[in-house]
PDB file of C-alpha atoms in Angstrom:
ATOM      1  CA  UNK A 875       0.000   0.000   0.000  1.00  0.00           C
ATOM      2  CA  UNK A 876       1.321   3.183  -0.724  1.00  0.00           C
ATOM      3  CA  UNK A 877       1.933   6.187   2.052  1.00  0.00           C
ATOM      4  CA  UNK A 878      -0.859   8.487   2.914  1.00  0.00           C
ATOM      5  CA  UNK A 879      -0.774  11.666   0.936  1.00  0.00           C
ATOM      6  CA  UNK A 880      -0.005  14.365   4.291  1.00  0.00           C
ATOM      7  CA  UNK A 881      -2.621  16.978   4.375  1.00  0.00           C
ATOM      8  CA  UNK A 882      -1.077  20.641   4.061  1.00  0.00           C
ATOM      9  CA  UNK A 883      -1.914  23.063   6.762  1.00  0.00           C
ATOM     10  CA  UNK A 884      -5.338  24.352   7.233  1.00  0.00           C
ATOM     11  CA  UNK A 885      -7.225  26.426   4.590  1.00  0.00           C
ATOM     12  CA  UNK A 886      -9.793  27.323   6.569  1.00  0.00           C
ATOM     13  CA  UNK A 887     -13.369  26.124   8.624  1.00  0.00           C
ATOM     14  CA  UNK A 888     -16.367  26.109   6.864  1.00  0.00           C
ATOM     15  CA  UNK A 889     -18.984  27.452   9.149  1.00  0.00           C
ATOM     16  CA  UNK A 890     -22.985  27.046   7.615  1.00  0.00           C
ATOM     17  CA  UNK A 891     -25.002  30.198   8.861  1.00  0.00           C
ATOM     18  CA  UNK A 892     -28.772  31.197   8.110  1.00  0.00           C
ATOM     19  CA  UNK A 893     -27.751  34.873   7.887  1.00  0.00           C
ATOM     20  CA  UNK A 894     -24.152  35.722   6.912  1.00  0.00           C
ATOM     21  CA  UNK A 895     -24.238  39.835   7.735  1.00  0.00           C
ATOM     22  CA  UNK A 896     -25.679  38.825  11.497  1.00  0.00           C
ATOM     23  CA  UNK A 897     -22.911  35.829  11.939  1.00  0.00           C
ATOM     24  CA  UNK A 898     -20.276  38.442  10.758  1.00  0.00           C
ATOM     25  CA  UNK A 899     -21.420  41.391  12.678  1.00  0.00           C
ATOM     26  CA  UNK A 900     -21.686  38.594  15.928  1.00  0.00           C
ATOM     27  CA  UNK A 901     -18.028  37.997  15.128  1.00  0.00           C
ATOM     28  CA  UNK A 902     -17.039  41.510  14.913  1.00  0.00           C
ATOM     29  CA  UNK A 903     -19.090  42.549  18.364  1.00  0.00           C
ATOM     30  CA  UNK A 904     -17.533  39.358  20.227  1.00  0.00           C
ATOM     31  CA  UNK A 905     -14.334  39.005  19.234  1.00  0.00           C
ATOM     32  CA  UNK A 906     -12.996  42.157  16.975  1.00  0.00           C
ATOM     33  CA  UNK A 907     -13.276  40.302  14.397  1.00  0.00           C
ATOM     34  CA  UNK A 908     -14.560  41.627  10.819  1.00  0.00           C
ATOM     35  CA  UNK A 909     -15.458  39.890   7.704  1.00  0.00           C
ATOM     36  CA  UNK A 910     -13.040  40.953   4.952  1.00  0.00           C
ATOM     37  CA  UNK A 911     -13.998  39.269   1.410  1.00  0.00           C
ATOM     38  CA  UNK A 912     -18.119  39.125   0.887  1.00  0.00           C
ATOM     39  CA  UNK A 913     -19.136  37.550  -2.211  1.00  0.00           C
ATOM     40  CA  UNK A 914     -21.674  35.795  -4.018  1.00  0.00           C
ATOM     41  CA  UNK A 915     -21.398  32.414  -6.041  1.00  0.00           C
ATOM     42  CA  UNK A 916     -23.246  30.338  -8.523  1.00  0.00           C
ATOM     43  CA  UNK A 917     -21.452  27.189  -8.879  1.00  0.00           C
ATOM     44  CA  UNK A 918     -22.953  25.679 -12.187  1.00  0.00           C
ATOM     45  CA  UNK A 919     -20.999  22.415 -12.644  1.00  0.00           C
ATOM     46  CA  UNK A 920     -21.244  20.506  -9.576  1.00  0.00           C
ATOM     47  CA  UNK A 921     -21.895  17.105  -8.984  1.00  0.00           C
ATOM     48  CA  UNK A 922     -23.943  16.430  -5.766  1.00  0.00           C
ATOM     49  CA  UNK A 923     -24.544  13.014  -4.739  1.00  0.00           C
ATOM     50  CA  UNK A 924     -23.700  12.006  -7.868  1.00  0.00           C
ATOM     51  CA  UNK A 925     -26.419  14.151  -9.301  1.00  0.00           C
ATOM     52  CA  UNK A 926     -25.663  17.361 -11.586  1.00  0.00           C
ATOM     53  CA  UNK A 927     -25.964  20.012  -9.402  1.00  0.00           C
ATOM     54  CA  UNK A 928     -26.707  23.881  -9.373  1.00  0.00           C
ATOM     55  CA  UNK A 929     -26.638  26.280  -6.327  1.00  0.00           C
ATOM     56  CA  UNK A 930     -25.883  29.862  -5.069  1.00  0.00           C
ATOM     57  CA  UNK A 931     -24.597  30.889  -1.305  1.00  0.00           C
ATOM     58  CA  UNK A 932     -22.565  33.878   0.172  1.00  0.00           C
ATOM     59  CA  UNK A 933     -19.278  33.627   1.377  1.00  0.00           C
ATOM     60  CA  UNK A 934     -17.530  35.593   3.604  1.00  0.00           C
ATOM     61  CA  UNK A 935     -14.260  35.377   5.129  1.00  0.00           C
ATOM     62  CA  UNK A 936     -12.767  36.529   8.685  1.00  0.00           C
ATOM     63  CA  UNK A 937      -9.120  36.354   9.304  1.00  0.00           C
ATOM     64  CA  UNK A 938      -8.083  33.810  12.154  1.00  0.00           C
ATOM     65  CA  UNK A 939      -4.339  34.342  11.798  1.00  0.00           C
ATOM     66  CA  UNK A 940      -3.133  31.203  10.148  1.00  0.00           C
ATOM     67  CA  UNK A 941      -6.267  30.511   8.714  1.00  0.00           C
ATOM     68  CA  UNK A 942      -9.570  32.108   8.242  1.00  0.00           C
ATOM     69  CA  UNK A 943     -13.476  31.019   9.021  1.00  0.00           C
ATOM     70  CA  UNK A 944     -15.766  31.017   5.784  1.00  0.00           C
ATOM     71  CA  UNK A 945     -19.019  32.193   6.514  1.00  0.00           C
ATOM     72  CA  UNK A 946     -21.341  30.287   4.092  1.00  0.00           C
ATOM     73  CA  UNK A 947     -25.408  31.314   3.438  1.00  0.00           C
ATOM     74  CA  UNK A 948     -26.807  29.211   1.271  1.00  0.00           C
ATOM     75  CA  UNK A 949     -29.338  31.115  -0.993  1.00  0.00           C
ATOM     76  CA  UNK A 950     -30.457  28.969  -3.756  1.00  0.00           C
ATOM     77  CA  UNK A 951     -30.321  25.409  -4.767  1.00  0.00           C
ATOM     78  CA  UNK A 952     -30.252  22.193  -3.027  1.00  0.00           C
ATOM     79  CA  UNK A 953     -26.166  22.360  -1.920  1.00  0.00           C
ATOM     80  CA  UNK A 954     -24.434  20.715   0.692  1.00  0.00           C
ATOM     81  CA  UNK A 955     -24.645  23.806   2.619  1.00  0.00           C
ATOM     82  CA  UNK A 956     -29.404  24.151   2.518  1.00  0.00           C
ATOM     83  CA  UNK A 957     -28.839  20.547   3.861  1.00  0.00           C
ATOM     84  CA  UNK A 958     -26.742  21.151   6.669  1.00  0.00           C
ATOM     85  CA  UNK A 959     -28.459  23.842   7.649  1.00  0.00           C
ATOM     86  CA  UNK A 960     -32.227  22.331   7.652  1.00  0.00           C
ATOM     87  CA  UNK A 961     -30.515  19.391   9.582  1.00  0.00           C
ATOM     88  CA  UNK A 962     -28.164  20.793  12.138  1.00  0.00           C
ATOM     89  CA  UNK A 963     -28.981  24.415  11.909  1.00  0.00           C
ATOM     90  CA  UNK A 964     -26.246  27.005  12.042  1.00  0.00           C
ATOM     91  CA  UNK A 965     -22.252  25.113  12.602  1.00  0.00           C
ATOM     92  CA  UNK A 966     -19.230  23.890  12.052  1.00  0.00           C
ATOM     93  CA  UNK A 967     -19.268  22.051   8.552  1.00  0.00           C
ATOM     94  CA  UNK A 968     -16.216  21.375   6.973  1.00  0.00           C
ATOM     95  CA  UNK A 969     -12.343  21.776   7.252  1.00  0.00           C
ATOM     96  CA  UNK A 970     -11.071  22.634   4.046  1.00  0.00           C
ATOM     97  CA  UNK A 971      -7.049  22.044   2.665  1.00  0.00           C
ATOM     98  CA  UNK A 972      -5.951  22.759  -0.242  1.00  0.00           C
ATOM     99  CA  UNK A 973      -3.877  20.716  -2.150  1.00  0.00           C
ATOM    100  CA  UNK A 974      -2.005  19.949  -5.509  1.00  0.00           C
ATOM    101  CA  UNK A 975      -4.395  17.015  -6.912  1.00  0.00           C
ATOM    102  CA  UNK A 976      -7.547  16.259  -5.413  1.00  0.00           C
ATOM    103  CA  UNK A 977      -7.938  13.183  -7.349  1.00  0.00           C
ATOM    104  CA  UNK A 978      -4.674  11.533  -5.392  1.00  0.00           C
ATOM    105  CA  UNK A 979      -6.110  11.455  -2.456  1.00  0.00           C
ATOM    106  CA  UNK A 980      -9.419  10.525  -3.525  1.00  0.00           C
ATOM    107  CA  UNK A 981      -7.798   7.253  -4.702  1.00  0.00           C
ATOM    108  CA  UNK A 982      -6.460   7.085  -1.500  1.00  0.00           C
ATOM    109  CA  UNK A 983      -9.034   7.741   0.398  1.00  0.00           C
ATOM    110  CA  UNK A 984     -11.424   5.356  -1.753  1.00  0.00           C
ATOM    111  CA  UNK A 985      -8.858   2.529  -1.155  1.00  0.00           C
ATOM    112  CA  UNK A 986      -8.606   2.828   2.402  1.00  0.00           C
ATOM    113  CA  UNK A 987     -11.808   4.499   4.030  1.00  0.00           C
ATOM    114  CA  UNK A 988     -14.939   2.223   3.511  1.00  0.00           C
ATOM    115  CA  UNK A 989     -16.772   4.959   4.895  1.00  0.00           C
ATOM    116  CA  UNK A 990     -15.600   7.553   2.673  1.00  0.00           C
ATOM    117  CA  UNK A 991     -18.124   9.635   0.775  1.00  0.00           C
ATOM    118  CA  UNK A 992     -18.070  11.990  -2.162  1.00  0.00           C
ATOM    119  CA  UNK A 993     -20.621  14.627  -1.750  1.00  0.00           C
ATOM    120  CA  UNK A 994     -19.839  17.282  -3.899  1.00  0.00           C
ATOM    121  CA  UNK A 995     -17.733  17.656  -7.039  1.00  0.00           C
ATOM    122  CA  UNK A 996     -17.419  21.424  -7.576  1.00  0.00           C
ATOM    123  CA  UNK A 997     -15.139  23.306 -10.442  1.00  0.00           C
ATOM    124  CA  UNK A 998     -15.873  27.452 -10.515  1.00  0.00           C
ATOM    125  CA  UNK A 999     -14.853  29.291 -13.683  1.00  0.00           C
ATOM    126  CA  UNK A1000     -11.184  30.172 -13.273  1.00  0.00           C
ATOM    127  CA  UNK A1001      -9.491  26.311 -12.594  1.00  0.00           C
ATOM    128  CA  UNK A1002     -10.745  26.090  -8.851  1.00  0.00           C
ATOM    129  CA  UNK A1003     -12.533  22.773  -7.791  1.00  0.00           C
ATOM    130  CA  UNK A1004     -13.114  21.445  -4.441  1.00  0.00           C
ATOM    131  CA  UNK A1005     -14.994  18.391  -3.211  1.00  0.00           C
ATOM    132  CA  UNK A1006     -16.547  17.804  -0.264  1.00  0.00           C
ATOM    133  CA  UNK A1007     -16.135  13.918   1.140  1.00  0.00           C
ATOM    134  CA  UNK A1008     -17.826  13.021   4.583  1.00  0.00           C
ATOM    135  CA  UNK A1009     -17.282  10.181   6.622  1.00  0.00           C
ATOM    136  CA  UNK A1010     -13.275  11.112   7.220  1.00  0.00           C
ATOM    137  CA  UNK A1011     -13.077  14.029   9.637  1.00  0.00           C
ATOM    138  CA  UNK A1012     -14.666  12.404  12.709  1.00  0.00           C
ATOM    139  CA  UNK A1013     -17.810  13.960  12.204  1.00  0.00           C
ATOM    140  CA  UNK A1014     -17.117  17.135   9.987  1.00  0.00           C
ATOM    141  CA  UNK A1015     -16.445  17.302   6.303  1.00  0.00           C
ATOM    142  CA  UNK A1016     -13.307  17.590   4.293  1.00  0.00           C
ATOM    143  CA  UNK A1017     -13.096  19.688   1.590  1.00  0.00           C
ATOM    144  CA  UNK A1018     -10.060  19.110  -0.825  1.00  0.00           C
ATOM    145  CA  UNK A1019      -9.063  22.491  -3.013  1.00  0.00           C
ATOM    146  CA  UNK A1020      -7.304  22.476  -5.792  1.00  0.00           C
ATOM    147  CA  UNK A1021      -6.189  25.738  -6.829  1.00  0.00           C
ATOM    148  CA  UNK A1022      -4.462  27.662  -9.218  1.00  0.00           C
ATOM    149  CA  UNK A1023      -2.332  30.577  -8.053  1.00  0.00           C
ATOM    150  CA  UNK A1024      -3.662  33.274  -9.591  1.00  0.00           C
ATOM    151  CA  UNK A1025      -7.179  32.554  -8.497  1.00  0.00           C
ATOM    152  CA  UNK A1026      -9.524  35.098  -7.872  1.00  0.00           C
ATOM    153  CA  UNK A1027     -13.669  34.831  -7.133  1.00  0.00           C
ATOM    154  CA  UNK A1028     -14.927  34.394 -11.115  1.00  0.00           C
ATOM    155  CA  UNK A1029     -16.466  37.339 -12.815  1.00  0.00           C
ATOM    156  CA  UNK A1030     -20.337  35.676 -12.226  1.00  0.00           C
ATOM    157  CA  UNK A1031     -19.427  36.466  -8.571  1.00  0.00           C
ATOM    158  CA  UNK A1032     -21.391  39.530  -7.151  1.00  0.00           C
ATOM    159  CA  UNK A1033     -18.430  41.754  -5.455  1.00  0.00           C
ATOM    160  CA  UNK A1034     -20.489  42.857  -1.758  1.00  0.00           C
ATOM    161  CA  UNK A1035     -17.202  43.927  -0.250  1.00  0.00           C
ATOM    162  CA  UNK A1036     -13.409  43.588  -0.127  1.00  0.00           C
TER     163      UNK A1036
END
């Protein structure tokens, strides 16, 4: 069997909220704490259980040092992200890493993880995919990210704030 492909450090946490501006503004209030990069995104080619797949949701960004917390309103669609939050309400949903090929350590993760599950096969406009597999993080999702460097939120994306 070949080695376990190491995970990089961590991208950030995926947080699921009902209302993104009132999570944010929480933050801010609590712990100094504001939300830096607002925007809005269609993801159009998605698979979703295996299922083509078409959703919207905010994201929003606050700076943890190291990492950052993604704020994450779904708005429409069925998405990972409606689901979690009509089952668990607002929470912790995924840990997210990115990494140089997603597909590696799907392979692994296929050969050695019975419990392993693909839920969402994601590319956005501008070379960035990410899945989302559950059943690997002891009770929270992984997201994989692949990458390129000169990323930035595709032009579909609705600019709220920088």
């Amino acid at each position: 069997m070949t080695a376990a492909p190491r995970l990089p450090a961590l991208f950030h946490v995926g947080f699921v909220v009902a209302d993104l501006e009132a999570a944010g503004a929480d933050y801010e209030r609590r712990y100094g704490i504001p939300v830096e990069r607002v925007f809005d995104l269609t993801v159009e080619d998605a698979e979703l259980d295996g299922a083509p797949a078409r959703f919207s949701a905010r994201y929003g960004f606050l700076p943890l040092g190291n990492t950052d917390l993604e704020l994450i309103q779904p708005l429409e669609g069925d998405s990972p992200y409606s689901r979690f939050l009509a089952g668990h309400g607002d929470g912790i949903h995924h840990l997210a890493f990115v990494v140089d090929s997603i597909d590696a350590y799907l392979e692994h993760l296929r050969a050695t993880e019975a419990g392993a599950e693909l839920v969402l096969d994601a590319r956005v406009p501008g070379g960035l995919r990410f899945v989302y597999v559950d059943g690997t993080a002891y009770g929270t999702v992984l997201e994989l990210v692949e990458m390129p460097e000169d990323f930035a939120p595709p032009a579909e994306a609705t600019n709220l704030h920088l």
